[in-house]
Short mmCIF file of C-alpha atoms in Angstrom, two decimals:
data_model
loop_
_atom_site.label_atom_id
_atom_site.label_comp_id
_atom_site.label_asym_id
_atom_site.label_seq_id
_atom_site.Cartn_x
_atom_site.Cartn_y
_atom_site.Cartn_z
CA UNK A 199 -15.82 16.79 -25.61
CA UNK A 200 -12.94 18.06 -27.75
CA UNK A 201 -10.09 18.10 -25.23
CA UNK A 202 -9.21 15.65 -22.48
CA UNK A 203 -6.73 16.15 -19.65
CA UNK A 204 -5.83 12.81 -18.10
CA UNK A 205 -3.16 11.12 -16.05
CA UNK A 206 -1.13 8.31 -17.57
CA UNK A 207 0.74 6.98 -14.55
CA UNK A 208 0.35 3.31 -15.52
CA UNK A 209 -0.34 3.87 -19.20
CA UNK A 210 2.44 1.45 -20.13
CA UNK A 211 1.40 -1.56 -18.04
CA UNK A 212 -1.46 -3.78 -16.94
CA UNK A 213 -2.35 -4.38 -13.31
CA UNK A 214 -2.85 -7.89 -12.02
CA UNK A 215 -6.42 -8.85 -11.09
CA UNK A 216 -7.50 -8.38 -7.48
CA UNK A 217 -7.89 -12.17 -7.20
CA UNK A 218 -4.26 -12.64 -8.26
CA UNK A 219 -3.23 -9.80 -5.97
CA UNK A 220 -4.90 -11.42 -2.97
CA UNK A 221 -3.12 -14.70 -3.67
CA UNK A 222 0.21 -12.89 -4.04
CA UNK A 223 -0.33 -10.96 -0.80
CA UNK A 224 -1.10 -14.21 1.00
CA UNK A 225 2.09 -15.81 -0.39
CA UNK A 226 4.24 -12.82 0.60
CA UNK A 227 2.92 -12.62 4.17
CA UNK A 228 3.35 -16.35 4.77
CA UNK A 229 6.81 -16.44 3.22
CA UNK A 230 8.18 -13.49 5.20
CA UNK A 231 6.51 -14.59 8.44
CA UNK A 232 8.09 -18.03 8.08
CA UNK A 233 11.58 -16.52 8.00
CA UNK A 234 10.81 -14.19 10.92
CA UNK A 235 10.90 -10.98 8.91
CA UNK A 236 8.91 -7.78 8.90
CA UNK A 237 6.86 -6.44 6.00
CA UNK A 238 7.01 -2.68 5.55
CA UNK A 239 4.23 -1.16 3.43
CA UNK A 240 4.68 2.51 2.52
CA UNK A 241 1.14 3.71 1.83
CA UNK A 242 -0.73 6.95 1.35
CA UNK A 243 -2.97 7.71 4.31
CA UNK A 244 -6.17 8.12 2.30
CA UNK A 245 -7.64 4.96 0.71
CA UNK A 246 -4.42 3.00 0.10
CA UNK A 247 -3.88 2.27 3.79
CA UNK A 248 -7.52 1.32 4.31
CA UNK A 249 -7.45 -0.89 1.22
CA UNK A 250 -4.42 -2.79 2.55
CA UNK A 251 -6.10 -3.22 5.96
CA UNK A 252 -9.23 -4.54 4.26
CA UNK A 253 -7.40 -7.16 2.18
CA UNK A 254 -5.26 -8.29 5.12
CA UNK A 255 -8.46 -8.58 7.15
CA UNK A 256 -10.03 -10.78 4.45
CA UNK A 257 -7.01 -13.12 4.52
CA UNK A 258 -6.98 -13.15 8.32
CA UNK A 259 -10.70 -13.96 8.54
CA UNK A 260 -10.12 -16.96 6.27
CA UNK A 261 -7.08 -18.00 8.35
CA UNK A 262 -4.91 -17.80 5.23
CA UNK A 263 -2.23 -15.73 6.96
CA UNK A 264 -0.75 -16.21 10.45
CA UNK A 265 -2.02 -14.22 13.41
CA UNK A 266 0.90 -11.79 13.39
CA UNK A 267 0.84 -8.19 14.68
CA UNK A 268 -0.14 -5.55 12.12
CA UNK A 269 0.54 -1.88 12.85
CA UNK A 270 -0.84 1.21 11.15
CA UNK A 271 1.78 3.79 12.06
CA UNK A 272 0.73 7.21 10.80
CA UNK A 273 -1.35 9.80 12.68
CA UNK A 274 -3.19 10.85 9.51
CA UNK A 275 -3.88 7.22 8.52
CA UNK A 276 -5.33 6.57 11.98
CA UNK A 277 -7.63 9.61 11.69
CA UNK A 278 -8.72 8.77 8.15
CA UNK A 279 -9.43 5.16 9.14
CA UNK A 280 -11.74 6.50 11.88
CA UNK A 281 -13.70 8.33 9.17
CA UNK A 282 -14.00 5.10 7.16
CA UNK A 283 -15.16 3.19 10.25
CA UNK A 284 -17.79 5.82 11.09
CA UNK A 285 -19.43 5.81 7.65
CA UNK A 286 -20.64 2.29 6.82
CA UNK A 287 -23.36 3.83 4.62
CA UNK A 288 -20.62 4.43 2.04
CA UNK A 289 -19.45 0.80 1.88
CA UNK A 290 -19.99 -1.25 -1.24
CA UNK A 291 -21.93 -4.50 -1.50
CA UNK A 292 -18.83 -6.69 -0.95
CA UNK A 293 -17.89 -5.04 2.36
CA UNK A 294 -21.48 -5.14 3.55
CA UNK A 295 -21.86 -8.84 2.81
CA UNK A 296 -18.44 -9.82 4.20
CA UNK A 297 -18.42 -7.68 7.33
CA UNK A 298 -21.36 -5.47 8.24
CA UNK A 299 -23.98 -8.22 7.97
CA UNK A 300 -21.89 -10.24 10.46
CA UNK A 301 -21.23 -7.28 12.75
CA UNK A 302 -17.52 -7.26 11.96
CA UNK A 303 -15.33 -4.19 11.51
CA UNK A 304 -13.58 -4.20 8.12
CA UNK A 305 -10.90 -1.87 9.51
CA UNK A 306 -10.31 -3.55 12.87
CA UNK A 307 -9.43 -7.19 13.49
CA UNK A 308 -7.15 -9.60 15.33
CA UNK A 309 -3.84 -8.06 16.26
CA UNK A 310 -4.25 -4.92 14.17
CA UNK A 311 -3.14 -1.85 16.12
CA UNK A 312 -3.32 1.83 15.27
CA UNK A 313 -0.25 3.67 16.53
CA UNK A 314 -0.81 7.24 17.71
CA UNK A 315 2.19 8.56 19.64
CA UNK A 316 5.82 8.99 18.60
CA UNK A 317 6.80 6.78 21.55
CA UNK A 318 4.58 3.94 20.29
CA UNK A 319 6.07 4.36 16.84
CA UNK A 320 9.63 4.16 18.17
CA UNK A 321 8.68 1.06 20.18
CA UNK A 322 8.08 -0.79 16.88
CA UNK A 323 11.87 -0.83 16.43
CA UNK A 324 12.07 -3.35 19.26
CA UNK A 325 9.70 -5.92 17.72
CA UNK A 326 11.20 -9.38 17.52
CA UNK A 327 9.65 -11.77 15.06
CA UNK A 328 7.33 -11.26 12.11
CA UNK A 329 5.09 -8.20 11.83
CA UNK A 330 3.50 -5.93 9.25
CA UNK A 331 3.96 -2.15 9.46
CA UNK A 332 1.82 0.09 7.23
CA UNK A 333 3.10 3.64 7.36
CA UNK A 334 3.14 6.86 5.37
CA UNK A 335 4.33 8.64 3.34
CA UNK A 336 3.54 6.64 0.25
CA UNK A 337 6.71 7.60 -1.65
CA UNK A 338 8.96 7.29 1.43
CA UNK A 339 10.04 10.92 1.27
CA UNK A 340 8.96 11.83 4.80
CA UNK A 341 6.87 10.59 7.71
CA UNK A 342 7.32 7.60 9.98
CA UNK A 343 7.97 5.10 7.17
CA UNK A 344 11.42 6.64 6.66
CA UNK A 345 12.44 5.72 10.21
CA UNK A 346 11.16 2.17 9.77
CA UNK A 347 13.10 1.82 6.53
CA UNK A 348 16.26 3.10 8.20
CA UNK A 349 15.94 0.41 10.86
CA UNK A 350 14.97 -2.47 8.58
CA UNK A 351 16.39 -2.17 5.05
CA UNK A 352 19.65 -3.95 5.88
CA UNK A 353 17.99 -7.15 7.16
CA UNK A 354 17.46 -9.69 4.38
CA UNK A 355 14.60 -11.34 6.32
CA UNK A 356 12.49 -8.21 5.83
CA UNK A 357 10.43 -7.20 2.81
CA UNK A 358 9.33 -3.81 1.47
CA UNK A 359 6.00 -4.05 -0.31
CA UNK A 360 5.39 -1.30 -2.87
CA UNK A 361 1.65 -0.78 -3.45
CA UNK A 362 1.53 2.67 -5.03
CA UNK A 363 3.14 4.95 -7.56
CA UNK A 364 6.73 6.05 -6.86
CA UNK A 365 7.76 9.26 -8.61
CA UNK A 366 11.22 9.66 -10.10
CA UNK A 367 14.04 10.59 -7.70
CA UNK A 368 12.07 9.68 -4.56
CA UNK A 369 13.42 7.24 -1.97
CA UNK A 370 10.49 4.98 -2.83
CA UNK A 371 11.52 4.91 -6.49
CA UNK A 372 15.10 4.01 -5.57
CA UNK A 373 13.81 1.12 -3.48
CA UNK A 374 11.44 0.10 -6.29
CA UNK A 375 14.43 0.02 -8.66
CA UNK A 376 16.32 -2.06 -6.07
CA UNK A 377 19.30 0.26 -6.00
CA UNK A 378 21.90 -1.53 -3.84
CA UNK A 379 22.86 1.63 -1.91
CA UNK A 380 20.23 4.11 -0.76
CA UNK A 381 20.44 7.26 1.31
CA UNK A 382 18.23 7.86 4.34
CA UNK A 383 18.66 10.92 6.56
CA UNK A 384 21.97 11.70 4.80
CA UNK A 385 23.39 8.29 5.66
CA UNK A 386 23.99 5.40 3.27
CA UNK A 387 22.38 1.99 3.72
CA UNK A 388 22.65 -1.32 1.87
CA UNK A 389 19.27 -2.41 0.53
CA UNK A 390 19.30 -6.03 1.63
CA UNK A 391 15.57 -6.35 2.34
CA UNK A 392 13.51 -8.04 -0.36
CA UNK A 393 11.37 -5.72 -2.52
CA UNK A 394 8.00 -6.71 -4.02
CA UNK A 395 5.65 -4.58 -6.14
CA UNK A 396 1.87 -4.95 -6.30
CA UNK A 397 0.30 -2.41 -8.66
CA UNK A 398 -3.17 -3.92 -8.27
CA UNK A 399 -3.63 -1.83 -5.12
CA UNK A 400 -2.77 1.41 -6.90
CA UNK A 401 -5.44 4.08 -7.19
CA UNK A 402 -4.33 4.82 -10.76
CA UNK A 403 -5.89 3.28 -13.85
CA UNK A 404 -3.77 0.92 -15.93
CA UNK A 405 -3.32 0.84 -19.71
CA UNK A 406 -6.59 -0.98 -20.45
CA UNK A 407 -8.61 1.27 -18.10
CA UNK A 408 -7.24 4.44 -19.69
CA UNK A 409 -7.72 3.27 -23.27
CA UNK A 410 -11.24 2.02 -22.54
CA UNK A 411 -12.17 5.39 -21.07
CA UNK A 412 -10.59 7.51 -23.82
CA UNK A 413 -11.90 5.54 -26.79
CA UNK A 414 -15.51 6.04 -25.65
CA UNK A 415 -15.25 9.84 -25.81
CA UNK A 416 -16.77 11.19 -29.03
CA UNK A 417 -15.30 14.00 -31.15
CA UNK A 418 -12.05 14.05 -29.20
CA UNK A 419 -9.43 16.23 -30.90
CA UNK A 420 -6.57 16.27 -28.42
CA UNK A 421 -5.41 14.49 -25.27
CA UNK A 422 -3.13 16.14 -22.70
CA UNK A 423 -1.24 13.78 -20.38
CA UNK A 424 -0.60 15.72 -17.18
CA UNK A 425 0.71 13.07 -14.76
CA UNK A 426 2.89 10.22 -15.91
CA UNK A 427 6.19 9.26 -17.48
CA UNK A 428 7.35 8.85 -21.06
#
């Protein structure tokens, strides 16, 4: 191989380990639930949403997080999750041992609800008390997550959990950068909700993954970085 085209999204940073990520997720959920807030998780419908459901399920099974309502509010996420549920032959050893062997659904548990209709989505605005809402789009540029942000960013009890890449100039990036004033649907809002970032759940490789992959390629003359930042 003489030429390599690769992404470099997280080429300048290292992700935390999944063990550390699980502990951090547990701490965040318990902390926000204690103060009666909501956790909003903007997530891409394919893989990222299912990964978040899986890790929340693991914590719930171990009784390490409270039994609070968790909503997946995205029609595409709901449909994709159905595909995951219907194909257990694709699961890895960990999922099989933790769930399938015990006849448990890794993508359905406790008070987890999949929201289909627009009416059900709007009804989430009336939730009192702690809850988790996982909704697309991942970069907060469109979809139902934008409505949830509009209704929740000005409450300091709430938390926005960033679990994926946020491109420059997107609403998600502005939230990631904790800009004090953000614009949603052409109206300005004060970002009072807490913001946390967990890159461990990202689908992109980090610095060590990329370097490990590239250095093993023999006779490489040139590398083209086609997705990333300076």
